[in-house]
mmCIF file of C-alpha atoms in Angstrom:
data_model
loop_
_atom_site.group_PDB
_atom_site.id
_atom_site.type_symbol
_atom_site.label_atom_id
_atom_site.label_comp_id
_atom_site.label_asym_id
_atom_site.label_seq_id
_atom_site.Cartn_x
_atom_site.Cartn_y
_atom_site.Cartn_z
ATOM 1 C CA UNK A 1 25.414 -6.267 -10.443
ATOM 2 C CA UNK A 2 25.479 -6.418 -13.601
ATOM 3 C CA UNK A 3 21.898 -5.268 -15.892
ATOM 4 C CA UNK A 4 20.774 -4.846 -19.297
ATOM 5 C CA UNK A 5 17.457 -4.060 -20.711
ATOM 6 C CA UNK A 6 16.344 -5.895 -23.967
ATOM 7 C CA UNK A 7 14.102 -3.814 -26.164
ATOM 8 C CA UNK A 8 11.457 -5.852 -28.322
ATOM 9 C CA UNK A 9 10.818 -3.334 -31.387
ATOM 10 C CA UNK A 10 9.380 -6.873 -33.335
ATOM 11 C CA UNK A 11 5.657 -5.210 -33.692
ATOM 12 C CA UNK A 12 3.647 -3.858 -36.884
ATOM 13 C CA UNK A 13 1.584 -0.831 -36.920
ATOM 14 C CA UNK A 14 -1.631 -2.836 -38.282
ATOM 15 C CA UNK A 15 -3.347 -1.425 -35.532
ATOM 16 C CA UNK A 16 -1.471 2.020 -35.261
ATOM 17 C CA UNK A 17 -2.758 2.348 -38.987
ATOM 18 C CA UNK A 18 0.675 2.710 -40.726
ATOM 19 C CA UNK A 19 2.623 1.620 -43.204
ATOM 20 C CA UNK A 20 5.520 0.549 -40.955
ATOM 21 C CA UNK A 21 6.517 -0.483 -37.518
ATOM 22 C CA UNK A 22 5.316 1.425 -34.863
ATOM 23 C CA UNK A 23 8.341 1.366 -33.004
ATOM 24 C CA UNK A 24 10.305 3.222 -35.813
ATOM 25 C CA UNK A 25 7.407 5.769 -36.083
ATOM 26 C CA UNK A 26 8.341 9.270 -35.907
ATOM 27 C CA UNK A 27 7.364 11.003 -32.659
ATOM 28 C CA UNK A 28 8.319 14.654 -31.786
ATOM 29 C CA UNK A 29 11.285 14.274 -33.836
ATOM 30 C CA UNK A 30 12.781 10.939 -32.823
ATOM 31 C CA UNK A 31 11.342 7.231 -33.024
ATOM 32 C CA UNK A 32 9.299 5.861 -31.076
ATOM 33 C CA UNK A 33 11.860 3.130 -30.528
ATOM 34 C CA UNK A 34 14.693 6.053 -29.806
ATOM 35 C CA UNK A 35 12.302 7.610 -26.799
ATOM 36 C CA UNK A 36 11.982 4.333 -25.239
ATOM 37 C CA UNK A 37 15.532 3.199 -25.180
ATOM 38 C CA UNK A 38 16.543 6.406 -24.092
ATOM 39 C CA UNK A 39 14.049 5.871 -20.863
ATOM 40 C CA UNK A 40 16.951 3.803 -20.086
ATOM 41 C CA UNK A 41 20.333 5.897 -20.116
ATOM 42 C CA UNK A 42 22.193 5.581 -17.240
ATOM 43 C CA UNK A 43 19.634 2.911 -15.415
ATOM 44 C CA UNK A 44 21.433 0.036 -17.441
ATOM 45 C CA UNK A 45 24.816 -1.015 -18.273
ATOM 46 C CA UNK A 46 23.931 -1.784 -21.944
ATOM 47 C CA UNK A 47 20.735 -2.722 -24.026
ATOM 48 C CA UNK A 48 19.600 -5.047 -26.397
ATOM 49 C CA UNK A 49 17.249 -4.122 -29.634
ATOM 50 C CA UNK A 50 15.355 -6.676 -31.233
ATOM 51 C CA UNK A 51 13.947 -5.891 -34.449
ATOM 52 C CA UNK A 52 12.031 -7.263 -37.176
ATOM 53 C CA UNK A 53 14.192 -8.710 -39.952
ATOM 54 C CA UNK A 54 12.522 -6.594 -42.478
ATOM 55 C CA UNK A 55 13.249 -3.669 -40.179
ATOM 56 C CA UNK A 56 17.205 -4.298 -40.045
ATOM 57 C CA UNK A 57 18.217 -1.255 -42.424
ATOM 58 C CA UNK A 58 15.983 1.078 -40.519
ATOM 59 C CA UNK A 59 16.987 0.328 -37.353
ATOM 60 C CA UNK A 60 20.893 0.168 -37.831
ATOM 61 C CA UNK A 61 20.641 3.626 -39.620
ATOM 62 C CA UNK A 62 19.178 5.388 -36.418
ATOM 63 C CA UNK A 63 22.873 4.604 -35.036
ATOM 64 C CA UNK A 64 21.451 3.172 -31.617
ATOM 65 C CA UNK A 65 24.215 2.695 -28.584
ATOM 66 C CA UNK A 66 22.567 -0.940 -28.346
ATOM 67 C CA UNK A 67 23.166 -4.646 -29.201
ATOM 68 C CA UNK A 68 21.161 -4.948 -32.643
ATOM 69 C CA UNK A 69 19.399 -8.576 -33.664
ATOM 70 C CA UNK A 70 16.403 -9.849 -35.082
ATOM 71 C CA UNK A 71 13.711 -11.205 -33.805
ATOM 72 C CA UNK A 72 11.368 -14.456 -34.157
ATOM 73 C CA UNK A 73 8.276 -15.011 -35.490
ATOM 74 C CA UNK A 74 6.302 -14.252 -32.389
ATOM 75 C CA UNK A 75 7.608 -12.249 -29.155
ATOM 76 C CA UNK A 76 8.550 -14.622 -27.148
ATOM 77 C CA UNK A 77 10.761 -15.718 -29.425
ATOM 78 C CA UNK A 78 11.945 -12.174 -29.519
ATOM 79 C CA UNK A 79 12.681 -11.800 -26.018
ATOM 80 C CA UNK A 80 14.281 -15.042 -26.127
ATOM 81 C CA UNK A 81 16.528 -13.641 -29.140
ATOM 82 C CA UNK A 82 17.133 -10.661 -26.635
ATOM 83 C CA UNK A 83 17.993 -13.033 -24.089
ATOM 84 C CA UNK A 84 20.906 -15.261 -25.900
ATOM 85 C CA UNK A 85 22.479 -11.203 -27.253
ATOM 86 C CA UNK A 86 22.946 -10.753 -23.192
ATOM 87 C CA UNK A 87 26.555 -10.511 -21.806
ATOM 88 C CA UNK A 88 27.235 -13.380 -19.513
ATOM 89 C CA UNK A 89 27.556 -11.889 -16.711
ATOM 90 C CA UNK A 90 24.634 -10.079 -16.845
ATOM 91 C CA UNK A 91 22.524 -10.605 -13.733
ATOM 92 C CA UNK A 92 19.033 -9.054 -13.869
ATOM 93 C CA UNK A 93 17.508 -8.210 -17.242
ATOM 94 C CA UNK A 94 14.336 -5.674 -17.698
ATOM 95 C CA UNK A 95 12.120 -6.716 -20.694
ATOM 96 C CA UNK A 96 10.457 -3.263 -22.201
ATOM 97 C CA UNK A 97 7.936 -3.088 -25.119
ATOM 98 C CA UNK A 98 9.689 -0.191 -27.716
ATOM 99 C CA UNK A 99 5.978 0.863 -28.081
ATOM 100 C CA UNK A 100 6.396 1.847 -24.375
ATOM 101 C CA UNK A 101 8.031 5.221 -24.375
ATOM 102 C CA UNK A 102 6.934 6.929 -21.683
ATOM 103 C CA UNK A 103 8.570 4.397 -19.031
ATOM 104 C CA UNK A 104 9.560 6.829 -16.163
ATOM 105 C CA UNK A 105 12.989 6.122 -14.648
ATOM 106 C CA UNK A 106 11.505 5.662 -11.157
ATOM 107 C CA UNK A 107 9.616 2.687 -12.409
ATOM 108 C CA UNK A 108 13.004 1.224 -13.590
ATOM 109 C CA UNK A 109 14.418 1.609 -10.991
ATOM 110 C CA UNK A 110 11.714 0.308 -8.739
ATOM 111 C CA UNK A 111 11.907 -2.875 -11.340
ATOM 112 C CA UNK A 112 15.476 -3.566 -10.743
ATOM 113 C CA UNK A 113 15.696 -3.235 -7.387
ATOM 114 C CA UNK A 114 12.369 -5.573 -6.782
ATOM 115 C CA UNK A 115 14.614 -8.201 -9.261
ATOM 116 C CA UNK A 116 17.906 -7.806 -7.286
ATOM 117 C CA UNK A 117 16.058 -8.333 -3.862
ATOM 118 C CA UNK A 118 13.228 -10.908 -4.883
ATOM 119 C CA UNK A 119 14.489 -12.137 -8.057
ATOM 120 C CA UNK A 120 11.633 -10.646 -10.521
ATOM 121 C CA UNK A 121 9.742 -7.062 -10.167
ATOM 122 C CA UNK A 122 7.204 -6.156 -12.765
ATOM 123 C CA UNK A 123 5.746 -3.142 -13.505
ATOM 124 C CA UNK A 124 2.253 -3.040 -13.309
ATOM 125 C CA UNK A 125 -1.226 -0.997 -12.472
ATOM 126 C CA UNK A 126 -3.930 -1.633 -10.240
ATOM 127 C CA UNK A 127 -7.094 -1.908 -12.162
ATOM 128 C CA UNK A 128 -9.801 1.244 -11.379
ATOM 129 C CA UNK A 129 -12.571 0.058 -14.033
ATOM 130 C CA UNK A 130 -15.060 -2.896 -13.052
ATOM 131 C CA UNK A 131 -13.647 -5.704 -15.281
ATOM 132 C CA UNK A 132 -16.424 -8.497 -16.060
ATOM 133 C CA UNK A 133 -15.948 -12.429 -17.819
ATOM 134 C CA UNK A 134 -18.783 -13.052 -20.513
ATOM 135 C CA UNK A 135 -19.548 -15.278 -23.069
ATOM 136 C CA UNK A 136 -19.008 -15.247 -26.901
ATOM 137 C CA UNK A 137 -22.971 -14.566 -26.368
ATOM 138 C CA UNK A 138 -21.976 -11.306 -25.121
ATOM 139 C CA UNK A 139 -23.478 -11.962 -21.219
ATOM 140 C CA UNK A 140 -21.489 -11.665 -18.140
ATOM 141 C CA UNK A 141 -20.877 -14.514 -16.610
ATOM 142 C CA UNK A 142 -18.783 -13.400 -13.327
ATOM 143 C CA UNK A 143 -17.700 -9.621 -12.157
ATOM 144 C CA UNK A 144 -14.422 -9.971 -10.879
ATOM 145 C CA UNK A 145 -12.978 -8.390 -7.635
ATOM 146 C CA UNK A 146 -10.969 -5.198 -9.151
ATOM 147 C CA UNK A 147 -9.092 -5.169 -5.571
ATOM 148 C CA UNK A 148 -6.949 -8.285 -6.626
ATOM 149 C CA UNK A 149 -6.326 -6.948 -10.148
ATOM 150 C CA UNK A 150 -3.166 -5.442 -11.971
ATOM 151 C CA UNK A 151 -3.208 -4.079 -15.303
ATOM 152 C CA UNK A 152 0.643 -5.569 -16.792
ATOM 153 C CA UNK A 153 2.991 -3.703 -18.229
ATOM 154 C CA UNK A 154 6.686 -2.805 -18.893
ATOM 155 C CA UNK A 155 9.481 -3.469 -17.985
ATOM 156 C CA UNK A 156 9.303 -6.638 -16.464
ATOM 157 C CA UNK A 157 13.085 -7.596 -14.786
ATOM 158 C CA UNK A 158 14.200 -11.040 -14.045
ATOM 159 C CA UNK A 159 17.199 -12.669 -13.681
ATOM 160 C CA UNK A 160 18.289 -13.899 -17.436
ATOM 161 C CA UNK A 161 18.867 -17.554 -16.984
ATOM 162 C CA UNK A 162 15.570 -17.776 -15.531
ATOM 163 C CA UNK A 163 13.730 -15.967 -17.798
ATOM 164 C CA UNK A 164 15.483 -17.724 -20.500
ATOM 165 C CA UNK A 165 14.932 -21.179 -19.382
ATOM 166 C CA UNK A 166 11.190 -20.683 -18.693
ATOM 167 C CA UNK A 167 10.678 -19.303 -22.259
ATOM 168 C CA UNK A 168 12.482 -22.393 -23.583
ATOM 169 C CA UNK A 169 10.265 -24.694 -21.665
ATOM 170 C CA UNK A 170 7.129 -23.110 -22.826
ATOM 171 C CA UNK A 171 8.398 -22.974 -26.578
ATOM 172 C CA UNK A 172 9.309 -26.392 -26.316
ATOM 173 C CA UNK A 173 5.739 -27.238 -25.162
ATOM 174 C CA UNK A 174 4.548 -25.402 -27.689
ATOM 175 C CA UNK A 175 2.805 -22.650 -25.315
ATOM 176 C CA UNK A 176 2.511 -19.264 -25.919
ATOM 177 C CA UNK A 177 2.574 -16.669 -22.997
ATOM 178 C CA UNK A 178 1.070 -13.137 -23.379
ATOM 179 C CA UNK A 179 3.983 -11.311 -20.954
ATOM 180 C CA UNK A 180 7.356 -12.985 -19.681
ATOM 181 C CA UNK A 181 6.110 -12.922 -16.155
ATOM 182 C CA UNK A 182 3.743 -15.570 -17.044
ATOM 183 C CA UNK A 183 6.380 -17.589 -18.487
ATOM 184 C CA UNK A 184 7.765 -17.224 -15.581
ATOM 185 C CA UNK A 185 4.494 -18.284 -13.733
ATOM 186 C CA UNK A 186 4.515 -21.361 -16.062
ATOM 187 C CA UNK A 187 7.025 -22.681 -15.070
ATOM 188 C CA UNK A 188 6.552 -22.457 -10.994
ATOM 189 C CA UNK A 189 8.648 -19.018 -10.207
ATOM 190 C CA UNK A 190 6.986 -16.086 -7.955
ATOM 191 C CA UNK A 191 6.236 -12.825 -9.618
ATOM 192 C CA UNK A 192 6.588 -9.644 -7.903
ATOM 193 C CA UNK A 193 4.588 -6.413 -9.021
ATOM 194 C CA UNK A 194 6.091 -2.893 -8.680
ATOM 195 C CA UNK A 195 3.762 -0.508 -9.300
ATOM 196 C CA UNK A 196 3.948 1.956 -12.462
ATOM 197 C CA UNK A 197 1.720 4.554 -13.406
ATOM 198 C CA UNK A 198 -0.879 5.069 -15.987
ATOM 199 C CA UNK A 199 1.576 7.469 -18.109
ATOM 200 C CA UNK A 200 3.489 4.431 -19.349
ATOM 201 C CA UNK A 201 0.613 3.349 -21.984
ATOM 202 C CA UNK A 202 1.939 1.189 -25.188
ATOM 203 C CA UNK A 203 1.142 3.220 -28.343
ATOM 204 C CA UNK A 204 -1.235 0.251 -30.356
ATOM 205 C CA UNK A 205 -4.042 2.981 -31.773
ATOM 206 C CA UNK A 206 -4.271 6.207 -33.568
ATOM 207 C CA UNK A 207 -5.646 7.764 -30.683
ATOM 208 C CA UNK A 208 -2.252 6.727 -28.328
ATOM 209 C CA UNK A 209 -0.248 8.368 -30.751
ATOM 210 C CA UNK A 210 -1.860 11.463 -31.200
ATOM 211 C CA UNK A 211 -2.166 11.504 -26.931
ATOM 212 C CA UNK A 212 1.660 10.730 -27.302
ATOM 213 C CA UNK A 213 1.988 13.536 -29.516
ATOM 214 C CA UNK A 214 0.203 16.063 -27.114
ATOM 215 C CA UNK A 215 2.249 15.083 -24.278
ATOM 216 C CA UNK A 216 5.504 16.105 -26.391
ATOM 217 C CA UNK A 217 4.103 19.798 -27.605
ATOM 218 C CA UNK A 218 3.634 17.873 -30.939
ATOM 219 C CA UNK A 219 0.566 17.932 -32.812
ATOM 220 C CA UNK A 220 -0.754 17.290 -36.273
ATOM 221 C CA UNK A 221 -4.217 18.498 -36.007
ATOM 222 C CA UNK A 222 -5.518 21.787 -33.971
ATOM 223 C CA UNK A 223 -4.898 21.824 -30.192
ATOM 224 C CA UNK A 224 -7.519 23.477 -27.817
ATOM 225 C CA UNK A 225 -6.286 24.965 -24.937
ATOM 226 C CA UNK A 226 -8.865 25.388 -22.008
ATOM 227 C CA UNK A 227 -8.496 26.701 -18.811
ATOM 228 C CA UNK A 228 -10.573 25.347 -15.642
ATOM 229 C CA UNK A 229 -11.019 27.273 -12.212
ATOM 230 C CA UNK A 230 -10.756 25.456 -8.752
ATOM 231 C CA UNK A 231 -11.831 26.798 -5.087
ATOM 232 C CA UNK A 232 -12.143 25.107 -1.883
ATOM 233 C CA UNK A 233 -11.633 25.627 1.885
ATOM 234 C CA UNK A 234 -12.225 23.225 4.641
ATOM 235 C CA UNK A 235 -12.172 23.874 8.498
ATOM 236 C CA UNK A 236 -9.090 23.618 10.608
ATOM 237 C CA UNK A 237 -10.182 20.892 13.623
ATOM 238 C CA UNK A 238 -7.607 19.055 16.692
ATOM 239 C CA UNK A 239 -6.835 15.790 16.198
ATOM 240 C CA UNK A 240 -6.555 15.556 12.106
ATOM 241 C CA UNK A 241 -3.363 15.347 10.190
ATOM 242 C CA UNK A 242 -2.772 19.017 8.055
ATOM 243 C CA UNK A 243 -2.038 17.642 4.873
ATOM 244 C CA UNK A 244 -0.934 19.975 1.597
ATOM 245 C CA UNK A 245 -0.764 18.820 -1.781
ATOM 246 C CA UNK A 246 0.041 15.670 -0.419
ATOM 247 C CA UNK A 247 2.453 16.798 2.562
ATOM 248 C CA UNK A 248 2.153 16.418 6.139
ATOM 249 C CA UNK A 249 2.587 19.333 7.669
ATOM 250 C CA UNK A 250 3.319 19.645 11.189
ATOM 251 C CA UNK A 251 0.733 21.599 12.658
ATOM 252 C CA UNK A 252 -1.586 21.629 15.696
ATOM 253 C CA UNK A 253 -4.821 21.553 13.524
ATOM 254 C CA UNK A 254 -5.640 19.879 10.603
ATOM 255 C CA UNK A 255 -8.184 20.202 8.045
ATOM 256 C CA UNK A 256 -12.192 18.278 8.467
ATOM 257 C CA UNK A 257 -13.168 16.200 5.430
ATOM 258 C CA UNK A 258 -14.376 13.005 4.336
ATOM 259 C CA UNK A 259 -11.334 12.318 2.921
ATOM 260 C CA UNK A 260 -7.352 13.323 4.201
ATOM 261 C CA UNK A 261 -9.064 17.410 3.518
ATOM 262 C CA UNK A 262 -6.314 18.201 1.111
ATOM 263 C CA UNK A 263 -8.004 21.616 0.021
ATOM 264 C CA UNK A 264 -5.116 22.455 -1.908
ATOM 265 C CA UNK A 265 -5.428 19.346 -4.613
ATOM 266 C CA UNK A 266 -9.706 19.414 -3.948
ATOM 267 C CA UNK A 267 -9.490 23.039 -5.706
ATOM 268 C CA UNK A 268 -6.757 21.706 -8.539
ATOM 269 C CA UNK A 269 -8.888 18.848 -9.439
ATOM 270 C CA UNK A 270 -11.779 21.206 -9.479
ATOM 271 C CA UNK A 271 -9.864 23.287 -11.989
ATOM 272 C CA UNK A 272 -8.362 20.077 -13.988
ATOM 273 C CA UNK A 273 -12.054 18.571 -14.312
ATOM 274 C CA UNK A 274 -13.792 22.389 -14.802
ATOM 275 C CA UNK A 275 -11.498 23.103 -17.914
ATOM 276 C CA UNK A 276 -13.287 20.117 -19.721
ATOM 277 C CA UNK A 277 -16.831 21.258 -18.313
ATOM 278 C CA UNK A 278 -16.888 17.488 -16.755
ATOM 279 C CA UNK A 279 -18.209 18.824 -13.110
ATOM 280 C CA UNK A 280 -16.501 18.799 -10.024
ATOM 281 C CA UNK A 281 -14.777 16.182 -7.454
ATOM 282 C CA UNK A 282 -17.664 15.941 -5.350
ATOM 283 C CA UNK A 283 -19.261 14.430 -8.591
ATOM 284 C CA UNK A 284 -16.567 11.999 -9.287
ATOM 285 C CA UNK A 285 -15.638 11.133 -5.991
ATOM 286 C CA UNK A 286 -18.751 12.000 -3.682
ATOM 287 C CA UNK A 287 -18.604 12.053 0.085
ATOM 288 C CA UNK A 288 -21.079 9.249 0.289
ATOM 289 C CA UNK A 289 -18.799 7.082 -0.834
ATOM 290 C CA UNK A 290 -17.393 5.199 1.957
ATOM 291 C CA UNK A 291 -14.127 3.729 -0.435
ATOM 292 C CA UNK A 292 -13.164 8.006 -0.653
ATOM 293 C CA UNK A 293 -13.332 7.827 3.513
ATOM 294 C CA UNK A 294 -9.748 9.113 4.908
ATOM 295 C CA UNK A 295 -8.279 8.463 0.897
ATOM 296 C CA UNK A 296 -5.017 10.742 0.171
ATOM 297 C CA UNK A 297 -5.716 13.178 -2.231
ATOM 298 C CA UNK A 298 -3.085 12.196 -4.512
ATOM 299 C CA UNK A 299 -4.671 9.168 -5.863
ATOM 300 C CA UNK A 300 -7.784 11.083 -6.558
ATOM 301 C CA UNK A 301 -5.365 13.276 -8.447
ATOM 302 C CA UNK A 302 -4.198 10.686 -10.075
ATOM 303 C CA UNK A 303 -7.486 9.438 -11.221
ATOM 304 C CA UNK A 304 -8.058 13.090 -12.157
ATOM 305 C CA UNK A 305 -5.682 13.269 -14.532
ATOM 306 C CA UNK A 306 -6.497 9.570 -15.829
ATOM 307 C CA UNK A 307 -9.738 10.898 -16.432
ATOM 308 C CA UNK A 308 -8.321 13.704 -18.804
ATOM 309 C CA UNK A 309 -6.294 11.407 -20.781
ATOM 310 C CA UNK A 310 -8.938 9.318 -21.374
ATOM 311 C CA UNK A 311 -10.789 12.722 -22.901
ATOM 312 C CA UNK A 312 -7.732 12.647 -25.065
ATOM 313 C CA UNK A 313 -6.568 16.029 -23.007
ATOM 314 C CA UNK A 314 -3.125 16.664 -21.346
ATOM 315 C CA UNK A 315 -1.944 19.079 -19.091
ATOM 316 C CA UNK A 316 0.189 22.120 -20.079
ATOM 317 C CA UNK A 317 0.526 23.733 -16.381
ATOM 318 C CA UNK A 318 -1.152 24.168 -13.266
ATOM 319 C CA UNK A 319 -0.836 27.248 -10.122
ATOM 320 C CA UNK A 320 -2.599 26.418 -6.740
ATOM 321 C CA UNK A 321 -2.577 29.465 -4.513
ATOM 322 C CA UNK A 322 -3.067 28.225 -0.575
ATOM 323 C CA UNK A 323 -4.558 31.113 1.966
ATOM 324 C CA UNK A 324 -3.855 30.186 5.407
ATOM 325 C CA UNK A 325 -2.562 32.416 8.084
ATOM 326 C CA UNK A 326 -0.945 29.841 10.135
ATOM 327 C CA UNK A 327 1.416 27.687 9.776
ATOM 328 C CA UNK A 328 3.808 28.686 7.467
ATOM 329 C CA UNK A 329 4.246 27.221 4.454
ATOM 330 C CA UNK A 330 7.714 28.109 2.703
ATOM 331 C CA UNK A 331 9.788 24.710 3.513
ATOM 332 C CA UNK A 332 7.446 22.657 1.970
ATOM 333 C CA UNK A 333 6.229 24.103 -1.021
ATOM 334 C CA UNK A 334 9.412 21.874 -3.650
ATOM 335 C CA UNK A 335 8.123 19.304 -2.059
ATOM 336 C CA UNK A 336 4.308 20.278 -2.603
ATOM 337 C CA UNK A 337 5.164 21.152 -6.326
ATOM 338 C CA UNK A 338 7.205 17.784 -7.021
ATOM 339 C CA UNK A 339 3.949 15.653 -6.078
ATOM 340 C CA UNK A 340 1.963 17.758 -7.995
ATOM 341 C CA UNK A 341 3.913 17.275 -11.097
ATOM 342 C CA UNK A 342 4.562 13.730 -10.475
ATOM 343 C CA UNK A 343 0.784 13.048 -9.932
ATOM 344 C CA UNK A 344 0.047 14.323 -13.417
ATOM 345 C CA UNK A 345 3.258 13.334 -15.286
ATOM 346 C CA UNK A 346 4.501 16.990 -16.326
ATOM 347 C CA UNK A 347 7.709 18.696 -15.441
ATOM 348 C CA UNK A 348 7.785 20.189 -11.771
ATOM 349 C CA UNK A 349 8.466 23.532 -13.950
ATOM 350 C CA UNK A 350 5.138 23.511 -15.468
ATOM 351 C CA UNK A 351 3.254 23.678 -11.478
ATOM 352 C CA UNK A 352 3.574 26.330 -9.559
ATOM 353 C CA UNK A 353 2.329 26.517 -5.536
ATOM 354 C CA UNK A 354 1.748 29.556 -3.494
ATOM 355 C CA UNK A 355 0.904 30.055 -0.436
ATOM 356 C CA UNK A 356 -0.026 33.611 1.147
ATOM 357 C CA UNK A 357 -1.750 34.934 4.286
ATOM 358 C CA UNK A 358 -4.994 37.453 4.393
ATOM 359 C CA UNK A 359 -3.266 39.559 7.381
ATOM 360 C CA UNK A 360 -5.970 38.261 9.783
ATOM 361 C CA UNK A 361 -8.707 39.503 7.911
ATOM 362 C CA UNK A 362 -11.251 36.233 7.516
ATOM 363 C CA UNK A 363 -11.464 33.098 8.275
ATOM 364 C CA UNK A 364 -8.136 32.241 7.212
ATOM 365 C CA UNK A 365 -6.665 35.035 9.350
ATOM 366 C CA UNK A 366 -8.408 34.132 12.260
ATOM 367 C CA UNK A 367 -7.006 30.423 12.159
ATOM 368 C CA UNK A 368 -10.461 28.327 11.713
ATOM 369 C CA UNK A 369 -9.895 27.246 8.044
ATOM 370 C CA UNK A 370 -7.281 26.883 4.932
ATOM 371 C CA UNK A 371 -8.761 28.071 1.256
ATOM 372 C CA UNK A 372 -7.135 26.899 -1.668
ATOM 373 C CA UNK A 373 -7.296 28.955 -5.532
ATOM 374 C CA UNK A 374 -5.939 26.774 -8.401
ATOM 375 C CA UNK A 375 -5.619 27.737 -12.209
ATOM 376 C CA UNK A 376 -5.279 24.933 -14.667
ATOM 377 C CA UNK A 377 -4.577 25.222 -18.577
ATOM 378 C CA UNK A 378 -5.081 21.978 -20.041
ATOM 379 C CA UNK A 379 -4.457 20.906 -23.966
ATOM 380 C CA UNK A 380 -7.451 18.695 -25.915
ATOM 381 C CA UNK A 381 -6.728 17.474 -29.316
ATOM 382 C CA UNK A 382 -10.039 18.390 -31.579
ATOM 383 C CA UNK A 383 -10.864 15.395 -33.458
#
């Protein structure tokens, strides 16, 4: 089957604060539009790059291995530019901002394979903060239920004719649609949502690209570097599930807490949140809380580390050190270190896991608990 990805570089960087497009914008040495089709290679069989006319000189002179044309005057008429530059027998075609470029290939793939089996698969974000309607007075008029809400984003993959006819129909109405899955919408087709991850923000604000910056050892002010501290243990009990930086582990025992007990990620978080003096995980997610009751500890790391880039603050590297006599940890520690590093969007070479015994000195030794060390250097950009 074959698929393409069309890349809409059409924007301005009004709000970015510069002179040019933001999708030709320098970052860590390439574009911003080079990083995001490159997100790309080997996922597709070709791409599309629509630019702003204005833009054309620039754009052919980066040399792109893509199908160059202009865009329209707004992006849908962009996309649908992108659309009519597809080969014809492309099947399934993934829509992707250029001011996007931290798309992770998972998500791609995730998106095509949602489109080839349902016919559209979006990537997308469940929403975390309270989101509330008001007034041009300023007062809320309805809170809205968070549970049934997705935060869009790119790519969004559907099969071209589709997409192309539903864009037509709405231009020829003289609609406008925000995202091409509610063109889609429009015009009576089901949407499917795959979910992405909070890593793949669109660069619209000084602040993303200086956070974009961080994340690629590139920065044009002074860096901090601080480094946080984590400890925790928890009580080995029958009948619980002994689960490890988000492993199961099979085990006799497993550890007592409100939520799935993961005492290795409680102490990283601890160290993640300690490094920018913002307390501890008990503070953020407290054991009162019934919504934390039996919760995997990876999506409070996530969360964790959501919380940090919304301090402007990335993480360089992280070592979690687990003490527990019994059972033995070895096998599973790749696997421990790939979530880890997946959870916070960093290379699994920058998180290391240990695990070690105390030679049945302890609590530990004596099989009625698991402890957990971690060590966490994060980055913070000083304004």
């Amino acid at each position: 089957m074959s698929v393409w990805a069309v890349i809409v570089a059409g924007g301005s960087g009004t709000r970015m604060g510069m002179p040019v497009n933001k999708a030709l914008a320098p970052l860590a040495g390439k574009t911003v539009l080079e990083r995001s089709l490159e997100a790309f290679d080997g996922l597709v069989d070709g791409a599309v790059v629509v630019y702003r006319a204005q833009d054309e000189d620039a754009v052919r002179a980066l040399n792109l291995r893509a199908r160059l044309v202009p865009g329209g005057e707004t992006r849908q008429a962009s996309v649908l530019s992108g659309l009519y530059a597809l080969p014809q027998d492309a099947e399934i075609a993934l829509i992707h901002d250029a001011a996007r470029p931290f798309v992770r290939a998972e998500t791609i793939r995730a998106c095509i394979e949602s489109a080839k089996k349902y016919g559209s698969g979006v990537a997308a974000v469940p929403v975390t903060d309270t989101i509330k309607r008001a007034g041009q007075d300023g007062v809320v008029r309805e809170t809205l239920p968070r549970e049934q809400l997705w935060a869009m984003q790119t790519p969004q993959a559907f099969r071209p004719q589709e997409l192309r006819r539903a864009i037509e129909t709405l231009t020829a109405q003289g609609e406008a649609a925000t995202d091409d899955a509610r063109a889609m919408e429009a015009c009576g087709h089901s949407v499917r949502l795959v979910e992405g991850n909070s890593g793949n923000i669109k660069l619209t604000r000084p602040e993303d690209m200086e956070l974009a910056r961080l994340r690629l050892g590139e920065s044009e002010g002074r860096a901090m570097q601080r480094v946080g501290h984590g400890y925790d243990a928890h009580r080995l009990v029958e009948g619980r599930k002994l689960v490890l930086c988000g492993v199961e582990i099979p085990y006799e025992k497993g550890l007592l807490g409100h939520s799935d007990a993961d005492v290795a990620l409680h102490a990283l978080m601890d160290a993640l949140l300690g490094a920018l003096a913002l307390g501890d995980i008990g503070g953020h997610f407290p054991d009162s809380d019934e919504k934390y009751r039996g919760i995997s500890s990876m999506l409070l790391l996530k969360e964790t580390a959501r919380i940090l880039a919304a301090q402007g603050a990335a993480v360089v590297n992280a070592d979690v050190t687990i003490i527990a006599q019994r059972p033995k940890l070895k096998p599973f520690i790749e696997q421990m270190r790939a979530n880890v590093a997946a959870a916070l969007e960093v290379p699994q070479e920058r998180v290391s896991v240990k695990a070690t015994t105390t030679e049945g000195m302890g609590f530990e030794g004596e099989g009625l608990g698991i402890s957990a060390h971690a060590v966490a250097l994060v980055e913070k950009k000083e304004r």
